[in-house]
XYZ file of C-alpha atoms in Angstrom:
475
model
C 14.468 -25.123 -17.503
C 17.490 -24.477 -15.124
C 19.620 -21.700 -16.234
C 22.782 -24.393 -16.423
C 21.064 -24.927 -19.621
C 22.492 -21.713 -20.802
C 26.406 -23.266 -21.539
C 26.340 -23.903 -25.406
C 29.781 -24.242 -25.725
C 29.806 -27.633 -26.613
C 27.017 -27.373 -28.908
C 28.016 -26.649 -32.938
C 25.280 -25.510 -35.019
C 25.374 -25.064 -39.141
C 23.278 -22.181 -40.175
C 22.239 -22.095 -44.385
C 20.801 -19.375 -46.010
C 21.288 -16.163 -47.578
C 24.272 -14.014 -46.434
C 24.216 -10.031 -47.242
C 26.639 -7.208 -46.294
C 24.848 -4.660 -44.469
C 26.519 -1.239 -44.947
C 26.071 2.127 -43.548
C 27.078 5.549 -44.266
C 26.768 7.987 -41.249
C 27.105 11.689 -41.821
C 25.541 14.725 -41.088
C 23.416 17.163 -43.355
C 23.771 20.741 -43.498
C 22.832 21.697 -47.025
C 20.605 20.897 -50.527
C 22.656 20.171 -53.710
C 23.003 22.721 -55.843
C 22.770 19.696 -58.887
C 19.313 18.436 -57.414
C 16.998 18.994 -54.461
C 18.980 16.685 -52.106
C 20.071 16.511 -48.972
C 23.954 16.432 -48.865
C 25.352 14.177 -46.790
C 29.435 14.539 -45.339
C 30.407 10.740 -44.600
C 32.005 10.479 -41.894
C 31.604 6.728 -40.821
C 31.525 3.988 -42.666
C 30.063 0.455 -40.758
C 29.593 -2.988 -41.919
C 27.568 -5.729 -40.211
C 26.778 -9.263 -41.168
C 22.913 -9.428 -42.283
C 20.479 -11.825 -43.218
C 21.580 -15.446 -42.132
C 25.242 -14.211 -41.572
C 22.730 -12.309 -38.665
C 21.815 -15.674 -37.508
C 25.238 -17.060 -36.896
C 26.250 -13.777 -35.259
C 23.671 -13.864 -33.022
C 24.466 -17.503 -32.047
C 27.995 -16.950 -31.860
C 26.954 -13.822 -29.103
C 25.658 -17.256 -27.401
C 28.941 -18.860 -27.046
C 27.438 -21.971 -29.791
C 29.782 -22.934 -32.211
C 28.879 -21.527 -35.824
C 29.621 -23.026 -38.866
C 28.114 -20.245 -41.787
C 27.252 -21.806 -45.142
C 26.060 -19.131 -48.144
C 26.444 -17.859 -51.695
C 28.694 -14.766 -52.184
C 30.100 -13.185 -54.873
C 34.082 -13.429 -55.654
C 34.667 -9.639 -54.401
C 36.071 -7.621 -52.250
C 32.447 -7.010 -49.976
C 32.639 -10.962 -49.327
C 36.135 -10.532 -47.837
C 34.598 -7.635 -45.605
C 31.650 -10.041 -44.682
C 34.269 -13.136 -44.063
C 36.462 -10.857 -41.771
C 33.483 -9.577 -39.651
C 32.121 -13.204 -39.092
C 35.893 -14.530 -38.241
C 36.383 -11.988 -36.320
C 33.704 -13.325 -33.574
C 34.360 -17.133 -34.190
C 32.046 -17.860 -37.029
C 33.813 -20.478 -39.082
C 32.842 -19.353 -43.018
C 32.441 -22.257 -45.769
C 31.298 -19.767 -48.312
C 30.589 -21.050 -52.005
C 31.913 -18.150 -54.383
C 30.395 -17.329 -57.093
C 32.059 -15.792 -60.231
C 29.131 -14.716 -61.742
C 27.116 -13.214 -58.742
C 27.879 -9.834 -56.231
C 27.766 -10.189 -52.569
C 24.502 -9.106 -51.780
C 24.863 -5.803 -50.203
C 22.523 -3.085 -48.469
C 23.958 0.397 -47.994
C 21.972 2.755 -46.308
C 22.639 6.308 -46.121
C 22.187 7.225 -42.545
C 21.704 11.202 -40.875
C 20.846 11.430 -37.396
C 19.712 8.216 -36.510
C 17.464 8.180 -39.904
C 17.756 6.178 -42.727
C 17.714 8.694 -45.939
C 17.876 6.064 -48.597
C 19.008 1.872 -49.146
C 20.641 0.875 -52.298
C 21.088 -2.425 -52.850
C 23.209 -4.585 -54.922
C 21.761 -8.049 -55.414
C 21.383 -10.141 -58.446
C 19.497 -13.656 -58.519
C 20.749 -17.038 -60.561
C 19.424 -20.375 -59.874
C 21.806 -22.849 -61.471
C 22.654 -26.643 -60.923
C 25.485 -26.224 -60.047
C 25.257 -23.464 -57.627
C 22.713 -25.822 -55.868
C 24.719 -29.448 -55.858
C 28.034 -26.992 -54.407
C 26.186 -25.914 -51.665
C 24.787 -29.683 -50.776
C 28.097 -30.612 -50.875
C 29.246 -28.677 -48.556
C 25.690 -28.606 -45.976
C 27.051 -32.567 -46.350
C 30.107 -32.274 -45.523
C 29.290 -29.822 -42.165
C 26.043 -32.206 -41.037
C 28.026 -34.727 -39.183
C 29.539 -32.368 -36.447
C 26.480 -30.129 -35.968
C 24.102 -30.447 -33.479
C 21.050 -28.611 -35.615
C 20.858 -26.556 -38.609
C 19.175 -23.281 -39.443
C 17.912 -22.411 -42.909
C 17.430 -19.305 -43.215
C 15.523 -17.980 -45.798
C 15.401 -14.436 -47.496
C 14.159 -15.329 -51.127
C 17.623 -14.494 -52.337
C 18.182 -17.980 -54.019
C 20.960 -19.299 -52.012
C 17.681 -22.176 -50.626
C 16.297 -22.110 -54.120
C 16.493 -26.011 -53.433
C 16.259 -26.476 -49.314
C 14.032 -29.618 -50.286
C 17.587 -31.678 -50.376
C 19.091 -29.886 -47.649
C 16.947 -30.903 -45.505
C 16.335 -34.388 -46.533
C 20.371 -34.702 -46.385
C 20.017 -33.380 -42.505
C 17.010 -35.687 -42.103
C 19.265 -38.546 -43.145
C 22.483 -37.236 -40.514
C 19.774 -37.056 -38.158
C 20.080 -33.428 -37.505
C 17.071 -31.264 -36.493
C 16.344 -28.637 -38.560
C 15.006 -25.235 -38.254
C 13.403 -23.069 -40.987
C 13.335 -19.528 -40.942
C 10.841 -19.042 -44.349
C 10.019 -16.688 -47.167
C 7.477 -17.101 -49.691
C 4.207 -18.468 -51.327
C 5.148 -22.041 -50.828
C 5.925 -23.855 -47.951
C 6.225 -27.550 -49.433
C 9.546 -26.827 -50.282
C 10.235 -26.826 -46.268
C 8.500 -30.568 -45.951
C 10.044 -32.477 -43.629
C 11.870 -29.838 -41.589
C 11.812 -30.355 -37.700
C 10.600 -26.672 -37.156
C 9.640 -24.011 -39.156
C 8.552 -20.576 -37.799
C 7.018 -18.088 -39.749
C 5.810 -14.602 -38.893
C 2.035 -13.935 -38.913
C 2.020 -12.244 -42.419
C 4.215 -15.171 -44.094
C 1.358 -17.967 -42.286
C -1.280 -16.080 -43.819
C 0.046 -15.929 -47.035
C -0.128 -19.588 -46.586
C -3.446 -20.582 -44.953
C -5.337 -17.322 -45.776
C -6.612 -14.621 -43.211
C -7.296 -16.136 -39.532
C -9.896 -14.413 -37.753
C -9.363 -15.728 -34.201
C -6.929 -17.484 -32.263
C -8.878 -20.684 -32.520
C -9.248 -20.808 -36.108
C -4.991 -20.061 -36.259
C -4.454 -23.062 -34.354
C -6.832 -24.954 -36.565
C -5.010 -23.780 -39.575
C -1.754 -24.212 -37.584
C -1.920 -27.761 -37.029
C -3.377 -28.847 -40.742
C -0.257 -26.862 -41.894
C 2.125 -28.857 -39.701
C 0.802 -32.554 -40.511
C 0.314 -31.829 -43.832
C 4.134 -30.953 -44.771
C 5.619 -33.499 -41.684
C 6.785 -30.883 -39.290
C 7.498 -31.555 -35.839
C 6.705 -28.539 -34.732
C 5.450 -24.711 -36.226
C 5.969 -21.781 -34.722
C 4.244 -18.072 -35.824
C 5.422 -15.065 -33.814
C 3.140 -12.546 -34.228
C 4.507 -9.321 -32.794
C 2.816 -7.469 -29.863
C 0.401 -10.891 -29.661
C 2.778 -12.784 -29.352
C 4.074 -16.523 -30.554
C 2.147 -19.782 -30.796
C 3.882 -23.505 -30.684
C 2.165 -26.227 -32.400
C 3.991 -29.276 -31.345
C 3.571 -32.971 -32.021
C 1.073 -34.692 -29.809
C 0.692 -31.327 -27.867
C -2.143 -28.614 -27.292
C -0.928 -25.180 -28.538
C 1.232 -23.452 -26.365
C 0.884 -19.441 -26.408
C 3.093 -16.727 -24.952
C 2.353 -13.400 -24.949
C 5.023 -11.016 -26.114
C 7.830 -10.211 -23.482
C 8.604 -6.675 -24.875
C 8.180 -3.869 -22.859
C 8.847 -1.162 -25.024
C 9.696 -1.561 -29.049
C 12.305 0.484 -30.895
C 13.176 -1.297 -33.673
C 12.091 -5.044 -34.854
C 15.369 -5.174 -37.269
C 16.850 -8.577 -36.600
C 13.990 -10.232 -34.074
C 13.160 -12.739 -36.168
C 17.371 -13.467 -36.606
C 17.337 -13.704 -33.011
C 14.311 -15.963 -32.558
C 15.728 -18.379 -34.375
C 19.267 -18.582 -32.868
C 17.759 -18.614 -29.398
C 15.727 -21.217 -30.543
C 17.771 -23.855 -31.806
C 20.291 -22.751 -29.196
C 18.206 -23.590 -26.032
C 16.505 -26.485 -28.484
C 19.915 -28.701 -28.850
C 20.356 -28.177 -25.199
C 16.727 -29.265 -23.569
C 15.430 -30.932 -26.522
C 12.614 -29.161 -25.421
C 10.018 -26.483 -27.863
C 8.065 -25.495 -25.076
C 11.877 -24.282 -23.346
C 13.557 -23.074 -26.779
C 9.949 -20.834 -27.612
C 10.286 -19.353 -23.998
C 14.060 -18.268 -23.908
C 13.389 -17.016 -28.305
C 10.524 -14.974 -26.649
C 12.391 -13.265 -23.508
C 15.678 -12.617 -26.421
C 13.625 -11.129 -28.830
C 11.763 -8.874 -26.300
C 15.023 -7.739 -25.207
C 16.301 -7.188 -29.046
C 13.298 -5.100 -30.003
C 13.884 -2.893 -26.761
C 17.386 -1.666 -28.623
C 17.629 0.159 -31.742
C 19.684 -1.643 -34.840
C 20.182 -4.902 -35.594
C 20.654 -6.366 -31.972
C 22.134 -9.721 -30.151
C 22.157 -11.345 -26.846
C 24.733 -12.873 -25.528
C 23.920 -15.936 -23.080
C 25.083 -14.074 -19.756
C 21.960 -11.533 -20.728
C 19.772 -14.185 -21.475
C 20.428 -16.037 -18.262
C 19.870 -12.901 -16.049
C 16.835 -11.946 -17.921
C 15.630 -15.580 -16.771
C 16.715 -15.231 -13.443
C 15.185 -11.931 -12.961
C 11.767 -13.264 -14.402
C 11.980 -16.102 -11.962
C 12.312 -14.229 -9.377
C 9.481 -12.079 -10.288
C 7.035 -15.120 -9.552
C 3.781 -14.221 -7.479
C 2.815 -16.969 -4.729
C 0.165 -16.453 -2.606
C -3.316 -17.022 -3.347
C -4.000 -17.404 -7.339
C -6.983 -18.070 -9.871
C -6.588 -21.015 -11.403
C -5.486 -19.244 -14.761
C -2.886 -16.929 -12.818
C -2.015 -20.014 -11.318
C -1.449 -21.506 -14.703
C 1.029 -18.831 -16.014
C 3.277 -19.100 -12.712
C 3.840 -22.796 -12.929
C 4.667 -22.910 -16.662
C 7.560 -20.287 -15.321
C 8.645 -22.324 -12.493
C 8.765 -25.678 -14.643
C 10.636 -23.746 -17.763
C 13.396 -22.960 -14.630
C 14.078 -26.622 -13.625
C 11.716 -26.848 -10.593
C 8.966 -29.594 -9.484
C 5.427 -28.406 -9.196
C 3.871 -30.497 -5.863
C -0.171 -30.271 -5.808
C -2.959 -31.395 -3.592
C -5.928 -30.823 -3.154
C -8.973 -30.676 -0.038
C -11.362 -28.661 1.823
C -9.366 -28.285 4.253
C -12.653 -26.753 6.778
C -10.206 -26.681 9.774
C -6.592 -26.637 9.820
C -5.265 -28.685 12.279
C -1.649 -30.091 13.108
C -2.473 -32.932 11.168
C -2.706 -30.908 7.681
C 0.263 -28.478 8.404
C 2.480 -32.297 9.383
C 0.987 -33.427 5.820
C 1.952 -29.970 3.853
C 5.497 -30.525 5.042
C 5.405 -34.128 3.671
C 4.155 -32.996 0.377
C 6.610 -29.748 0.090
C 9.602 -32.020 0.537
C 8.482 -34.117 -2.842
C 9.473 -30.929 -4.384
C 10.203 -27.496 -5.018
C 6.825 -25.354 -4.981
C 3.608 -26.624 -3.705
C 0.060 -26.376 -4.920
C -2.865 -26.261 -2.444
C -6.555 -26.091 -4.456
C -9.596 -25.823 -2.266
C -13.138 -26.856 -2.747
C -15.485 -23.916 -3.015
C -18.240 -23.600 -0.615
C -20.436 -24.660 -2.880
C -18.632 -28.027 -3.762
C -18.055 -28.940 -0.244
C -21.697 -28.607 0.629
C -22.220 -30.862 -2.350
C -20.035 -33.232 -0.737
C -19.831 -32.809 3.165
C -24.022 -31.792 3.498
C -25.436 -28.334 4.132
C -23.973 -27.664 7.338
C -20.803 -27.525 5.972
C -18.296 -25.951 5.159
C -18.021 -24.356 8.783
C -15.381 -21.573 7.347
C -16.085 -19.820 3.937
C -13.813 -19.860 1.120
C -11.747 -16.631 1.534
C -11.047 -18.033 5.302
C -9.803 -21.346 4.570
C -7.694 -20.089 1.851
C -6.146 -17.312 3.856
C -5.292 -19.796 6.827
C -3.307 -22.332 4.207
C -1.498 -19.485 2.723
C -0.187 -18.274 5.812
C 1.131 -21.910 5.897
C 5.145 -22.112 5.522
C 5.164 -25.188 3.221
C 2.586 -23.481 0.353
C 3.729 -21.913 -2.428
C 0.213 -21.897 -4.165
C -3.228 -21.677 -2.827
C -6.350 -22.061 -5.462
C -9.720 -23.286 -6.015
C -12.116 -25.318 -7.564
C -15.907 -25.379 -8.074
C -16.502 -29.184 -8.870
C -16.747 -32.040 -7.345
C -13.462 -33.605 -7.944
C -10.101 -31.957 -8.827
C -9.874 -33.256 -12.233
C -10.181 -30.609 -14.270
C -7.893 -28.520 -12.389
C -5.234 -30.935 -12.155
C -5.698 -31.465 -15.994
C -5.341 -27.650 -16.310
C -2.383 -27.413 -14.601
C -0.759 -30.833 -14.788
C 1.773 -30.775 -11.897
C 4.984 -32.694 -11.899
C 3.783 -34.462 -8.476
C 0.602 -35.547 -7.121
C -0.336 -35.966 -3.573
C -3.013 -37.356 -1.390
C -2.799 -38.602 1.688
C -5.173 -41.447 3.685
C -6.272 -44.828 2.438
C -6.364 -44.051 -1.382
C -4.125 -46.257 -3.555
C -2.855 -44.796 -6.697
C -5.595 -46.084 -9.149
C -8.463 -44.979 -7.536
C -6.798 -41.029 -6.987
C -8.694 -38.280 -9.046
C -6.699 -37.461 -12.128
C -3.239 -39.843 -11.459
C -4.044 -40.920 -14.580
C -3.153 -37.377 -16.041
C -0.257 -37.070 -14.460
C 1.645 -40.316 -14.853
C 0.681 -39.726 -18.821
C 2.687 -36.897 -18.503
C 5.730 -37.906 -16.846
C 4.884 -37.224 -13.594
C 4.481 -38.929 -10.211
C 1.653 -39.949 -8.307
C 2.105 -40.212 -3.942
C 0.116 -41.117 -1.097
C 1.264 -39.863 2.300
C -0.231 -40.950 5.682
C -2.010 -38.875 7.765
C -0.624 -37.965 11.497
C -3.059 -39.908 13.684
C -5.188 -37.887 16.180
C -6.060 -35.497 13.955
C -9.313 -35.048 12.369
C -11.677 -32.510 11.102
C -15.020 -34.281 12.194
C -13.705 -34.942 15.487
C -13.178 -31.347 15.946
C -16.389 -30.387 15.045
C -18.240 -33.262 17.388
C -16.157 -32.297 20.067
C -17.601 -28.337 19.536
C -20.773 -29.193 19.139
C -20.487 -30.687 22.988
């Protein structure tokens, strides 16, 4: 995905959910109450953030996306507070206000960087009317948004998200689930949802492998009509389950964790952000992944802003190794290249002896693209192919020749016969051979052009050839 991407500013997005007032005292501690053995604290600074999903639309506001902020509060002065610090960086706030109901608010008593004790101020009614308010105004919002966000803390506010979404279903706006709870039928329907590992096991049970998540993944997703499902799970990190897809896994891009507050806020913005942009998962799951890496590195409830986002990209494009690979190395370094906008070339020989012939061919294939993919028959496949007398030059020789070549990007191998299982491994945006071959009868074309991709056959430079070479030394 190209980093042009990044420009959200024409993009609106409605975020639903539960809203809270995070508060914090800050003081320091000197002495124990003489009333009780407690620490007293001197306030001397008093700081409110948005939390919960007014998180969310901060976070995507950081973005540059328009924000639209839909939510329960109380009639009191903490939603005014709340209101103020949402305005304040562009949120636009269609609160309903409730007369029975607080804002729900967290204070925490803060010394030195530690938390000494949360109160918080929260009551829970699920009425009618409560409900059909908030529909009416998620109805009213739906038409200019390009996405919506539930966001879900168990608070009430999505006591029932079953008719938000099917009212976003019927605007034909994707929509994005951020859940809580023991029951995830009430999210049927929704484009995404992305739970954390604990939440999916509440759901499916304990997984005891990868493979058996995945399994457990995918029943989950068909069985409640999701497009996609999403489980971040920490230092492993996330897995995408995607319609008519294999799973996609990233492993997590922190370095270093401080403090998780507000990750899963900022996975979710990211997402939908890069989402309504690329209309791609496999894009929106990379950028969440790189954002919350960079959240987690900072302590407190943290955002990124879409200048930070784009240089962390850049930086991790940049970072690419070419050369010779594995094929699973290999793997990881195109999946970055295509997630940055550029075409992935391959083709494929035994390439015994280099000659002018190949290096005229490389340039050919290069110019179809951006990076280029060389995989090389092992010794032991080209024997299988060519007879025992070949290959002349051993595997680590032929490979260091092409990579010393100006036009590859890539150099790799494989032990079969034919490339197919490589080139279904990898599944580049362009394939190449070059000779007589017409596109039907080319190993693994089939692959390719099933995945949007392009098929080409390029003619060889006459007066080149590796046989001739070798009758001509054997004279």
């Amino acid at each position: 995905m190209n980093s042009s991407y990044l420009n959200f500013k024409d993009k609106h997005i409605l975020v639903v959910g539960d809203v809270m007032l995070d508060r914090y005292w800050h003081g320091g501690t000197s002495r124990i109450s003489p009333e009780a053995p407690v620490q007293v604290v001197k306030v001397s600074t008093i700081e409110d953030r948005p939390g919960g999903a007014a998180n969310v639309a901060l976070g995507l506001a950081k973005l540059g996306v328009s924000v639209t902020l839909v939510g329960v509060v109380g009639n009191d002065e903490n939603a005014d507070v709340l209101t103020q610090c949402l305005e304040k960086v562009g949120v636009n706030c269609r609160f309903v206000r409730s007369e029975t109901l607080p804002t729900i608010t967290k204070l925490r008593v803060m010394s030195r960087h530690q938390q000494l004790i949360r109160l918080d101020f929260e009551e829970r009614e699920d009425s009618l009317s409560q409900n059909e308010a908030l529909a009416k105004v998620v109805e009213e919002c739906l038409p200019e948004s390009d996405a919506v966000i539930f966001s879900d803390y168990a608070k009430g506010c999505l006591a029932d998200v079953q008719t938000l979404i099917k009212l976003s279903n019927a605007a034909n706006v994707p929509s994005f689930v951020d859940p809580k709870g023991k029951d995830f039928s009430i999210y049927q329907g929704a484009t995404l949802v992305k739970p954390n590992l604990l939440e999916f096991e509440t759901i499916v049970g304990k997984c005891h492998s990868t493979k058996e998540l995945e399994e457990k993944a995918k029943a989950l997703r068909e069985r409640f009509g999701w497009k996609a499902l999403l489980v971040t799970r920490g230092e492993e990190g996330l897995i995408l389950l995607s319609e008519g897809k294999p799973p996609f896994s990233l492993a997590t891009a922190a370095k270093e964790v401080f403090d998780v507050t507000g990750a899963g806020d900022t996975v979710v913005a990211v997402l939908t952000a890069v989402y309504v942009t690329s209309k791609r998962f496999i894009d929106a799951v990379e950028y969440a992944n790189q954002a919350a890496g960079y959240v987690v590195g900072k302590l407190g409830t943290a955002s990124i802003s879409a200048d930070q986002l784009e240089a962390i990209m850049f930086q991790r494009s940049h970072s690419t190794n070419f050369g010779i690979l594995s094929p699973e190395e290999l793997l990881e370094q195109i999946k970055l290249a295509q997630m940055n906008g550029e075409k992935i070339v391959f083709t494929n020989g035994c390439f015994d002896i280099l000659h002018p012939g190949h290096i005229a061919y490389m340039k050919q294939a290069k110019a179809l693209g951006d990076r280029l993919v060389v995989a090389v028959n092992t010794d032991a496949s080209v024997k299988r192919l060519k007879g025992e007398k070949r290959p002349i030059n051993h595997l680590d020789h032929r490979m260091a020749v092409l990579e010393g070549v100006g036009a590859i990007d890539w150099v790799t191998w494989f032990d079969e016969d034919t490339p197919k299982e490589i080139i279904e491994k990898l599944t580049p945006d362009v394939l190449v051979k070059g000779g007589d071959y017409t596109i039907d009868t080319i190993v693994g074309a089939d692959h390719v052009l099933a995945h949007g991709g392009e098929v080409k056959v390029l003619t060889f430079v006459d007066g080149y050839s590796t046989t001739a070479i070798i009758k001509k030394a054997n004279l």
